[in-house]
Short mmCIF file of C-alpha atoms in Angstrom, two decimals:
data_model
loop_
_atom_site.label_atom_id
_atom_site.label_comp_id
_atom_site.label_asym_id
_atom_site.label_seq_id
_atom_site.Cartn_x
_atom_site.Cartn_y
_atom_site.Cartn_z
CA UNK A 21 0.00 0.00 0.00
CA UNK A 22 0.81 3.55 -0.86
CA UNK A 23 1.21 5.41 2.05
CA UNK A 24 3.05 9.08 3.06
CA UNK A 25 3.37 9.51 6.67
CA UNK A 26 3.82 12.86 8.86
CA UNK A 27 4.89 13.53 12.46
CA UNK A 28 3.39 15.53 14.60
CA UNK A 29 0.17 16.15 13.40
CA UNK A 30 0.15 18.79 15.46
CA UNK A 31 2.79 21.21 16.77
CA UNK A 32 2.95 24.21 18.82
CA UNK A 33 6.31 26.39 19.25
CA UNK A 34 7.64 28.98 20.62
CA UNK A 35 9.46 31.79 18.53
CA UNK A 36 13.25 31.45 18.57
CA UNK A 37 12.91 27.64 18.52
CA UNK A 38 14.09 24.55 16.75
CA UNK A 39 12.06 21.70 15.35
CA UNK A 40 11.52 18.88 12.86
CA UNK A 41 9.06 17.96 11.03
CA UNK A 42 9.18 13.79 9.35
CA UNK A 43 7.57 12.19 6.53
CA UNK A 44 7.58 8.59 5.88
CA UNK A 45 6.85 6.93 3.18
CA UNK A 46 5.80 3.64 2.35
CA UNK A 47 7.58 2.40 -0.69
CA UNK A 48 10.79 3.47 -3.13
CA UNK A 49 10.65 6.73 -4.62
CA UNK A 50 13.11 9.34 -4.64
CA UNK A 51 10.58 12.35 -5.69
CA UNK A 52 9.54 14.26 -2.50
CA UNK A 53 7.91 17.31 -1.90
CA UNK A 54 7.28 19.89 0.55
CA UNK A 55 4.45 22.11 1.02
CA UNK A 56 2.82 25.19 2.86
CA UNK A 57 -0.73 26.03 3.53
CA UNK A 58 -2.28 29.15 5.17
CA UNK A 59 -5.85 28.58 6.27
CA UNK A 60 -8.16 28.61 3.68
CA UNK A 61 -6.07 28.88 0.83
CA UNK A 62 -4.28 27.04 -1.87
CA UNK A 63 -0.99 24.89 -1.83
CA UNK A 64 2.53 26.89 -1.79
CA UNK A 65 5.31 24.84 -3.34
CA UNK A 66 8.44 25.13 -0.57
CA UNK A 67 10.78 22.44 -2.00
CA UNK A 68 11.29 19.71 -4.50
CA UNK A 69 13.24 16.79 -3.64
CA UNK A 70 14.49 14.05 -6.47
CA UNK A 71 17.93 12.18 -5.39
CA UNK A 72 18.96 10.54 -2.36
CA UNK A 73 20.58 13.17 0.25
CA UNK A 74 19.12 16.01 -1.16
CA UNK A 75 18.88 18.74 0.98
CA UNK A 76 17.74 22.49 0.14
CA UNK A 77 17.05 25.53 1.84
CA UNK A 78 14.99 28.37 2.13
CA UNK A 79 15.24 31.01 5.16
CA UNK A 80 14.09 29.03 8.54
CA UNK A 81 13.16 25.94 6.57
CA UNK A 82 15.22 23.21 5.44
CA UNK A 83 14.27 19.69 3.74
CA UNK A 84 16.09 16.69 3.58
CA UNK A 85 15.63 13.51 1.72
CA UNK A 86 16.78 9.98 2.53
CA UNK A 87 15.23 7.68 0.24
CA UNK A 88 17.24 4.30 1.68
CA UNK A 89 15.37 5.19 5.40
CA UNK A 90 12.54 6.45 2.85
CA UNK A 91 12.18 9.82 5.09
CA UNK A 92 12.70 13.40 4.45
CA UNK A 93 12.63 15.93 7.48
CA UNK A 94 11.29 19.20 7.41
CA UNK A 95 13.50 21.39 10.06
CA UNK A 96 12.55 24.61 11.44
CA UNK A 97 14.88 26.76 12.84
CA UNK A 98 14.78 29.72 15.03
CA UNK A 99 10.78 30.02 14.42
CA UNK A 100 8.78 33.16 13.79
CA UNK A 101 4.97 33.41 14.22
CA UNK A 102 4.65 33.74 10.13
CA UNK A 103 5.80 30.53 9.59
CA UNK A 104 1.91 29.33 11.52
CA UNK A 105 0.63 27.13 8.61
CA UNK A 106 0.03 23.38 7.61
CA UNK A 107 2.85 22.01 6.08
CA UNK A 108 2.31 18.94 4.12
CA UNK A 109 4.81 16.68 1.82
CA UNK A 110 3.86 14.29 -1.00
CA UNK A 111 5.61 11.45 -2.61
CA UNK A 112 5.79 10.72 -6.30
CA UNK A 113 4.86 6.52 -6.27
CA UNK A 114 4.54 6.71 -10.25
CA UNK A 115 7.35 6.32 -12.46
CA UNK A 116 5.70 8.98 -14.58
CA UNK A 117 5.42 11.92 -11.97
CA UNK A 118 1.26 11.40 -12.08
CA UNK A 119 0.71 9.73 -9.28
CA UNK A 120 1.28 12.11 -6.00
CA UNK A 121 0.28 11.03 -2.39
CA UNK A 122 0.19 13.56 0.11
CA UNK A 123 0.67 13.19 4.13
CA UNK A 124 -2.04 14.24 6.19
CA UNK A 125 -0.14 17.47 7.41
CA UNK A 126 1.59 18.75 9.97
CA UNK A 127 0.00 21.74 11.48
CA UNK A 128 2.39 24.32 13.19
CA UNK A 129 1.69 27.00 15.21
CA UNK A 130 4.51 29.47 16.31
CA UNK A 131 3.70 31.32 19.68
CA UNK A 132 5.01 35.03 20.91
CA UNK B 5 0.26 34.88 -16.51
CA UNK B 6 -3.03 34.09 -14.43
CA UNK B 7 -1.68 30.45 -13.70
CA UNK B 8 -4.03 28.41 -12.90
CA UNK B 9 -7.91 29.88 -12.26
CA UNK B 10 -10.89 28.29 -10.76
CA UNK B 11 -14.28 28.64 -10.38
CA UNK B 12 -16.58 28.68 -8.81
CA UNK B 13 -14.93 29.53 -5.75
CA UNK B 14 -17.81 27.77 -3.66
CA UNK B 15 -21.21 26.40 -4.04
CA UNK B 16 -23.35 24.63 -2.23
CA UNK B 17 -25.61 21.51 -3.61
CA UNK B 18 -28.30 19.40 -3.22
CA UNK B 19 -27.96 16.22 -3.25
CA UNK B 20 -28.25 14.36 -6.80
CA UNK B 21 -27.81 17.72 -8.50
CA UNK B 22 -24.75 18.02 -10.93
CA UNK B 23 -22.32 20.58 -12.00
CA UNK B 24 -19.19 21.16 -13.60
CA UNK B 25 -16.27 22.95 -11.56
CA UNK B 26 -13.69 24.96 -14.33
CA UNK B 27 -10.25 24.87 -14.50
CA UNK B 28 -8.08 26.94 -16.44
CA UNK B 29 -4.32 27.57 -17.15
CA UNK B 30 -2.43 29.86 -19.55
CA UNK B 31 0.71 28.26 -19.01
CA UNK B 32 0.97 26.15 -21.56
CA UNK B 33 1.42 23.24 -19.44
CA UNK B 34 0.96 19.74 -20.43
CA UNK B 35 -0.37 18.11 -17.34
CA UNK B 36 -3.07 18.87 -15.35
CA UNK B 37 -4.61 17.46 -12.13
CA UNK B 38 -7.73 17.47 -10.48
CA UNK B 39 -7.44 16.50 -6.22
CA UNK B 40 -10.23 17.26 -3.31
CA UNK B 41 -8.89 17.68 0.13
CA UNK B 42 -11.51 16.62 3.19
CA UNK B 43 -10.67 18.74 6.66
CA UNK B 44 -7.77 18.19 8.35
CA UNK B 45 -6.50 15.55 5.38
CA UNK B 46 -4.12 16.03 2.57
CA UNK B 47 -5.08 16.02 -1.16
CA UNK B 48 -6.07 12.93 -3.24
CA UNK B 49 -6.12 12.81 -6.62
CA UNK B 50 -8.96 12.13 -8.63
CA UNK B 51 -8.17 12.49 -11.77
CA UNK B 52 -5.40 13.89 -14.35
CA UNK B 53 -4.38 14.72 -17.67
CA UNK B 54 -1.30 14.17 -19.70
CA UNK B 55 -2.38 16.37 -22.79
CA UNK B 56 -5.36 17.51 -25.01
CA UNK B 57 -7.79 14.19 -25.42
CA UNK B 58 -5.74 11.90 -22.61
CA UNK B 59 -6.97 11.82 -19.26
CA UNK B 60 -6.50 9.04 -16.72
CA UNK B 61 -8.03 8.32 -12.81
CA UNK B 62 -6.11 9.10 -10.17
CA UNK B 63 -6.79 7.51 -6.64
CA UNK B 64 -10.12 8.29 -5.91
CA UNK B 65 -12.04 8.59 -9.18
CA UNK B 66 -15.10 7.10 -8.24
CA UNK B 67 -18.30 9.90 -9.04
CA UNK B 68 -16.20 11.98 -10.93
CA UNK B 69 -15.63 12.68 -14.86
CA UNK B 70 -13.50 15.25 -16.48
CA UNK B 71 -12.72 15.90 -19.81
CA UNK B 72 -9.51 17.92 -22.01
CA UNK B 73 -10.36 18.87 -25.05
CA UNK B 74 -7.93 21.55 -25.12
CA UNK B 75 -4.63 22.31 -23.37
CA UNK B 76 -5.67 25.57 -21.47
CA UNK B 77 -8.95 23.67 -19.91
CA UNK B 78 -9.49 20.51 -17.48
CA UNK B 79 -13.57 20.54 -16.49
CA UNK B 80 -14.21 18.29 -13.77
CA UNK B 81 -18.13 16.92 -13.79
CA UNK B 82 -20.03 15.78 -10.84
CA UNK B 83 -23.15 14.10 -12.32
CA UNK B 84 -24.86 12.67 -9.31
CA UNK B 85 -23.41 14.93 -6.09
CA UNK B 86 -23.27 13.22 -2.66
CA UNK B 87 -22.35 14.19 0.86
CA UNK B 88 -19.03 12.78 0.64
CA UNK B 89 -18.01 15.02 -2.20
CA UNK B 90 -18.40 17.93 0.24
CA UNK B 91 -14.30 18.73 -0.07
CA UNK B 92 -12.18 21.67 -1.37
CA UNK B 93 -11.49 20.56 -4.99
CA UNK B 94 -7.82 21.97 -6.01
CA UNK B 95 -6.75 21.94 -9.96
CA UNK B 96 -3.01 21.54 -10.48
CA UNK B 97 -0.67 21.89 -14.01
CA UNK B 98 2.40 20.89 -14.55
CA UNK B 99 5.09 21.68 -17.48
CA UNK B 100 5.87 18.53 -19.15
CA UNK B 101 9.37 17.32 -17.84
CA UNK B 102 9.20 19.53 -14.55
CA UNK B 103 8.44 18.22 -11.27
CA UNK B 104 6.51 21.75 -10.04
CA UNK B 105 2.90 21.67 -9.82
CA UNK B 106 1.23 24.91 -9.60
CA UNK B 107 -1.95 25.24 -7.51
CA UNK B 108 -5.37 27.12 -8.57
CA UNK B 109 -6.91 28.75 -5.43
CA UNK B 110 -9.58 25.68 -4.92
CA UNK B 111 -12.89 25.20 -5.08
CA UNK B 112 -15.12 24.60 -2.12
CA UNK B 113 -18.15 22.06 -1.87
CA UNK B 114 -20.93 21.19 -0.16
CA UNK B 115 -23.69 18.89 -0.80
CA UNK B 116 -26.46 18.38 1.47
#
């Protein structure tokens, strides 16, 4: 079976503060994605993940791909209330890029 | 460049009614993907699109058609509408040999 995995579900920080976010994933693919979403609004694409040991970027945020432990980590750093949003990744099962499953999200909350 | 419009932006049904939610992109990109996310859950896909004429079910296809009879547009038809295709319907495209998808802002659903 198909399946993408997050931890926590839920996670409440305070600013200044380091965390990580984990997806699992269920079996071999080495497309992974990351993204952000504000209440009631659409999908922002944070990263794109497609080798083994990839790691990228971006300000606070930085993703991580292991495809042998088939996990990729999301990792906050020194957090800031406007980084409060759902974060979900997805996993590319197909060997045509068609075939996305998403994680059921990780829902952060960064505190004053 | 719009990217990738939707509408409506909600509507509410009755149950056994049908209707047809748009999707539009003036990117010029090859793929195109139709997904419904239920509260608190990540997307599924129902259906998607490789080009003009080819379409293909995605992982939850079941009370759903679509059809592409041109590269800009990807209609998605619910013929019989049910409570459990309340969701927030999201269309997606996708440049052909790029791992990006681009987001339209959703559509949201309810039948009762």
């Amino acid at each position: 079976e198909l399946k993408v995995e997050q931890n926590p579900l839920f996670l409440s920080m305070q600013e200044g503060k380091n965390y990580t976010i984990y997806c699992n994933y269920s079996t071999t693919s080495d497309r992974l994605y990351w993204y952000r979403q504000d209440p009631g609004k659409s999908l922002e694409s944070l990263f794109v993940l497609l080798s083994n040991g990839a790691v990228k970027q971006e300000g606070r945020l930085m993703a991580s791909l292991d495809t042998k432990a088939r996990l990729s980590t999301l990792h906050i750093t020194a957090a800031v209330h406007d980084l409060s949003a759902t974060y979900f990744c997805a996993v590319d099962f197909s060997y045509n890029n068609n075939d996305m499953r998403f994680g059921a999200g990780t829902r952060l909350t960064v505190k004053p | 460049n719009a990217g990738v419009t939707q509408t409506p932006k909600f509507r509410i049904l009755k149950i056994g009614q049908s209707m047809t939610l748009q999707c539009t992109q003036d990117m010029n990109h090859n793929y195109m993907y139709w997904y419904r996310q239920d509260p608190g859950m990540g997307l599924k896909l129902i259906y998607y699109s490789v080009g003009a004429g080819i379409t293909d079910k995605g992982e939850v296809p079941n009370g759903y058609n679509v059809s592409r009879s041109t590269t800009e547009d990807f209609p998605l038809r619910l013929e019989l509408a049910a409570p459990s295709q309340t969701s927030v319907y999201f269309c997606a495209s996708r440049l052909a040999g790029g791992h990006e998808q681009y987001f339209g802002p959703g559509t949201r659903l309810t039948v009762t």
